[in-house]
PDB file of C-alpha atoms in Angstrom:
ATOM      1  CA  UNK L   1    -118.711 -49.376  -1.135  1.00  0.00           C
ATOM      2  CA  UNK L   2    -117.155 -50.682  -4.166  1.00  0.00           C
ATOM      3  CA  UNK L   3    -113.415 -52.390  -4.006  1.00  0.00           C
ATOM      4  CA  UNK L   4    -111.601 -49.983  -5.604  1.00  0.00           C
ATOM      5  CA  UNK L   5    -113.190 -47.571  -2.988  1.00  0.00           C
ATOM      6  CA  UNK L   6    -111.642 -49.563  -0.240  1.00  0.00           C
ATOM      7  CA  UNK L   7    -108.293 -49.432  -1.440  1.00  0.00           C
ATOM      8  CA  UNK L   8    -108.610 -45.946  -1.561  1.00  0.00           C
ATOM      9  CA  UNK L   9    -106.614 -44.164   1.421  1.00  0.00           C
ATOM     10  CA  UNK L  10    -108.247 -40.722   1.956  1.00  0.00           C
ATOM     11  CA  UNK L  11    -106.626 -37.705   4.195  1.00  0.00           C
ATOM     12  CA  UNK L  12    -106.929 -34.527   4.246  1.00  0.00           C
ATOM     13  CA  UNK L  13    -104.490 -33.600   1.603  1.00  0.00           C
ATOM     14  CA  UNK L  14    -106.222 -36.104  -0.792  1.00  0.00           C
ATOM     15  CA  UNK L  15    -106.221 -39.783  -1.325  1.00  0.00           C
ATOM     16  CA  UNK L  16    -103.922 -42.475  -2.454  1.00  0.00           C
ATOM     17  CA  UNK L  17    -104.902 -45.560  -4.500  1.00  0.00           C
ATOM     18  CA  UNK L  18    -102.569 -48.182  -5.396  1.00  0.00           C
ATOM     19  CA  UNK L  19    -104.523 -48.727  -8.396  1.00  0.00           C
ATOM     20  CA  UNK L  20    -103.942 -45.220  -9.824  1.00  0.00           C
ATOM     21  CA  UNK L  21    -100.575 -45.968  -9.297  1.00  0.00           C
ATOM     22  CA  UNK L  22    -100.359 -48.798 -11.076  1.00  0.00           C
ATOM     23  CA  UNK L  23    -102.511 -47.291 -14.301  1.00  0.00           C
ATOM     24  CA  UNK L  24     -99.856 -44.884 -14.123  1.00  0.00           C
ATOM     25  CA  UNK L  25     -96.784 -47.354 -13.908  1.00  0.00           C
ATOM     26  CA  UNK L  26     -98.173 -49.021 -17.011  1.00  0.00           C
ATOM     27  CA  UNK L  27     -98.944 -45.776 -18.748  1.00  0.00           C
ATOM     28  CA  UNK L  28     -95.644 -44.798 -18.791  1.00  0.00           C
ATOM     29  CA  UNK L  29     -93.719 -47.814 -18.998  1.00  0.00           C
ATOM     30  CA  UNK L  30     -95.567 -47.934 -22.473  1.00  0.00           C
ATOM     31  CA  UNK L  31     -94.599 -44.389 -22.938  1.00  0.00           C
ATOM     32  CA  UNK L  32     -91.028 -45.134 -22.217  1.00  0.00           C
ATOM     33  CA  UNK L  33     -91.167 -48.210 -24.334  1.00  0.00           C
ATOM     34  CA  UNK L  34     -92.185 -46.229 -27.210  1.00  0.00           C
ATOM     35  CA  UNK L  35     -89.301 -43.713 -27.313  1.00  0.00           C
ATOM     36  CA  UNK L  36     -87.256 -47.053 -27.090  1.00  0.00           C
ATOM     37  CA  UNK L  37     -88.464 -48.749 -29.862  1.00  0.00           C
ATOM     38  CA  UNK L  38     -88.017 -45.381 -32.013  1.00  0.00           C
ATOM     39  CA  UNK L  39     -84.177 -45.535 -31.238  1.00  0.00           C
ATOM     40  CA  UNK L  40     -81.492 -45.549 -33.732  1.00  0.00           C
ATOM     41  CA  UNK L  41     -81.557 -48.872 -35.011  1.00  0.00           C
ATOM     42  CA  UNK L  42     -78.373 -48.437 -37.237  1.00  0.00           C
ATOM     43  CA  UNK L  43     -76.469 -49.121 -33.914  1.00  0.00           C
ATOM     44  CA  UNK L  44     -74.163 -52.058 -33.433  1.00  0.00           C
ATOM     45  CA  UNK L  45     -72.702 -53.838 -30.192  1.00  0.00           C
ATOM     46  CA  UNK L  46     -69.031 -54.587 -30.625  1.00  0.00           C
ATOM     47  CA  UNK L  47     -67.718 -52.545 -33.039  1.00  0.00           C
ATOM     48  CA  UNK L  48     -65.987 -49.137 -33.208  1.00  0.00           C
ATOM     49  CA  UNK L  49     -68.912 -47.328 -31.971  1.00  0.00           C
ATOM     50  CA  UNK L  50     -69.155 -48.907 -28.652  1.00  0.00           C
ATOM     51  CA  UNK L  51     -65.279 -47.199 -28.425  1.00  0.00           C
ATOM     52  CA  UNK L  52     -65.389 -44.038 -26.618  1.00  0.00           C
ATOM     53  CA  UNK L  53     -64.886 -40.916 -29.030  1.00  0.00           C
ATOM     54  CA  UNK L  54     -61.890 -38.658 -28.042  1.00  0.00           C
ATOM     55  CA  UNK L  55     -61.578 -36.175 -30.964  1.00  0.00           C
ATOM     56  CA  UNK L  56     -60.319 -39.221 -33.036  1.00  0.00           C
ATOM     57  CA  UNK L  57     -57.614 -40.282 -30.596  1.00  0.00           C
ATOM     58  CA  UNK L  58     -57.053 -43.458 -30.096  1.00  0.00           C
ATOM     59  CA  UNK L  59     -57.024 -44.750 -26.207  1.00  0.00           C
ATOM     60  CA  UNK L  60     -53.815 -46.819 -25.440  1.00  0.00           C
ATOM     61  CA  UNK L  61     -54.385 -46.959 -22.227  1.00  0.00           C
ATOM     62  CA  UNK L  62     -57.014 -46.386 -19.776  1.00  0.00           C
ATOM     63  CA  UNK L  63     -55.647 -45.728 -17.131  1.00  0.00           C
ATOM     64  CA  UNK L  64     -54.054 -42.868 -18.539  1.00  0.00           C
ATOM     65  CA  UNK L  65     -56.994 -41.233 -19.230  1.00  0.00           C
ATOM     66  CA  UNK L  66     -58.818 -42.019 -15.810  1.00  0.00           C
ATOM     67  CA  UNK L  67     -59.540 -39.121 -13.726  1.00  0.00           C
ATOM     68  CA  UNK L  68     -59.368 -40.132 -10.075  1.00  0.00           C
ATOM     69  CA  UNK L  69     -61.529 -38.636  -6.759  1.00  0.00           C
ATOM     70  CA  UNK L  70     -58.462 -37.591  -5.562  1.00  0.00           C
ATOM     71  CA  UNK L  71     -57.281 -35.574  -8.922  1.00  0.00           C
ATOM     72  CA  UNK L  72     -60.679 -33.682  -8.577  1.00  0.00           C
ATOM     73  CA  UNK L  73     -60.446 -32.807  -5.344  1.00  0.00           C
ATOM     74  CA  UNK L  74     -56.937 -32.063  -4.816  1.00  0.00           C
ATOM     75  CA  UNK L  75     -57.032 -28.288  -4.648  1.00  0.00           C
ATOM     76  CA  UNK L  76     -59.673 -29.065  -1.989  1.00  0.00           C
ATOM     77  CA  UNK L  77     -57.568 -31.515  -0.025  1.00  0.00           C
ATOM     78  CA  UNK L  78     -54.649 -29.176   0.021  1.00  0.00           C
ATOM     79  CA  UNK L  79     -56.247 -25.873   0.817  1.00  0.00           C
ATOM     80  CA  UNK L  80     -57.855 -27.904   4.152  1.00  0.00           C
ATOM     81  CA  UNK L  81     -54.600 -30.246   4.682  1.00  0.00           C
ATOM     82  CA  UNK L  82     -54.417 -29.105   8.686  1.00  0.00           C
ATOM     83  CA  UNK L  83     -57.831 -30.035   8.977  1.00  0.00           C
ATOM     84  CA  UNK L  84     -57.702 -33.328   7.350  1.00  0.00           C
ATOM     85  CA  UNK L  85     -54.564 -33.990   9.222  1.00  0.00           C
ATOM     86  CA  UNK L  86     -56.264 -34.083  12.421  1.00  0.00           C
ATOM     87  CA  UNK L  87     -59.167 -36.492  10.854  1.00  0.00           C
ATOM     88  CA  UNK L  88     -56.869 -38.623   9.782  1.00  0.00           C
ATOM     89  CA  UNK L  89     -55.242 -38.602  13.338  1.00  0.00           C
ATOM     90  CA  UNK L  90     -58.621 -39.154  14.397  1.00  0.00           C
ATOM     91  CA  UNK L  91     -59.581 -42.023  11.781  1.00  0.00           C
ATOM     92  CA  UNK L  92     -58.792 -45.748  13.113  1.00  0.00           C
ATOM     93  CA  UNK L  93     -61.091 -47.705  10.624  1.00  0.00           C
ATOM     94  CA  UNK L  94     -62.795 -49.289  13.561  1.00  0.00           C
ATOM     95  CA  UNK L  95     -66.682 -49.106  13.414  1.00  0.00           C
ATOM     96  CA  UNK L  96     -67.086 -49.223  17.020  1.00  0.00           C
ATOM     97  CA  UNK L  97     -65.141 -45.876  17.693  1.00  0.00           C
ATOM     98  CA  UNK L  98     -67.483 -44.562  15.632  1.00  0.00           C
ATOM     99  CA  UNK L  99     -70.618 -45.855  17.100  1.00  0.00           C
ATOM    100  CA  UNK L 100     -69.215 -44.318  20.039  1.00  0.00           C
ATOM    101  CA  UNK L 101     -68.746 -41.059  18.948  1.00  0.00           C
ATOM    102  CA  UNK L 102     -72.125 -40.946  17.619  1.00  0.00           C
ATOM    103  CA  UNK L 103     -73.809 -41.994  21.144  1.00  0.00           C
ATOM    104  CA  UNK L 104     -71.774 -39.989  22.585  1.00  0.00           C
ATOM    105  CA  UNK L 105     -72.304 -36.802  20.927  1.00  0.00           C
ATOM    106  CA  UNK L 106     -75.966 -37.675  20.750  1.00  0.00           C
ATOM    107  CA  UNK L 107     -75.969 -37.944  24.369  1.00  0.00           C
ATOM    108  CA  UNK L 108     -74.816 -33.963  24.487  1.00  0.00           C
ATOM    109  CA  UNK L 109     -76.956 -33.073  22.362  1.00  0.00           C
ATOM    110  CA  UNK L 110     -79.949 -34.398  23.804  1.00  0.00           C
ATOM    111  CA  UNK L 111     -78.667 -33.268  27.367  1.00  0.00           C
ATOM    112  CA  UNK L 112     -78.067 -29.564  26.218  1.00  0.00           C
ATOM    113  CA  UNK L 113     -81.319 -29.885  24.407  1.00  0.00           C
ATOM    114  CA  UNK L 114     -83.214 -31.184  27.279  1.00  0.00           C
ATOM    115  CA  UNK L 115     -82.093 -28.270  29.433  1.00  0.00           C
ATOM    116  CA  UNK L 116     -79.286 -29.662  31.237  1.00  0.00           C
ATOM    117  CA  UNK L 117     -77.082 -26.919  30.898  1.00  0.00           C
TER     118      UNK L 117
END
């Protein structure tokens, strides 16, 4: 038995070889590194291309512009507001609550499951 053979991890859905792997890694890291290097080399840090492009506009101020979670999902939020009320009800920020709720329905669920009921 030669040592790559005994790094070779055989089942019987095939084998695994960390030196494969690695050949592989390398392969296409150098693949990867060659699309790099034939990037646009024309490009400039700090200077007006580095500024994002909005149909020539310029951007006073970013925060205008920002589009927040609670923008996107505001149609969302409203059409379920009853049910988010009572989460919110429900929410106290403490972890342990939580922890408890999560033994606790595990512990149904693995009684019902069990044949309890």
């Amino acid at each position: 038995m030669t040592w790559i053979e005994s790094l070779t991890l055989n089942s019987p859905s095939g084998f695994w070889n960390p030196i494969v792997w690695l050949a592989l890694l390398i392969v296409f890291a150098v693949i990867g590194y060659v699309i790099y290097s034939r990037g646009n080399r024309s490009y400039k840090p700090n200077t007006d291309q580095v500024k994002p492009f909005l149909s020539g506009n310029e951007v006073e101020d970013v925060e205008e512009i920002r589009v927040r979670a609670g923008d996107i999902y505001w149609g969302f939020i409203e059409a379920l507001k009853g049910y988010y009320n009572v989460l919110m009800r429900m929410h106290s920020g403490d972890l342990r609550d939580y922890i408890l709720w999560y033994l606790g329905l595990g512990a149904i669920i693995l009684f019902i499951l069990v044949g309890g009921v």
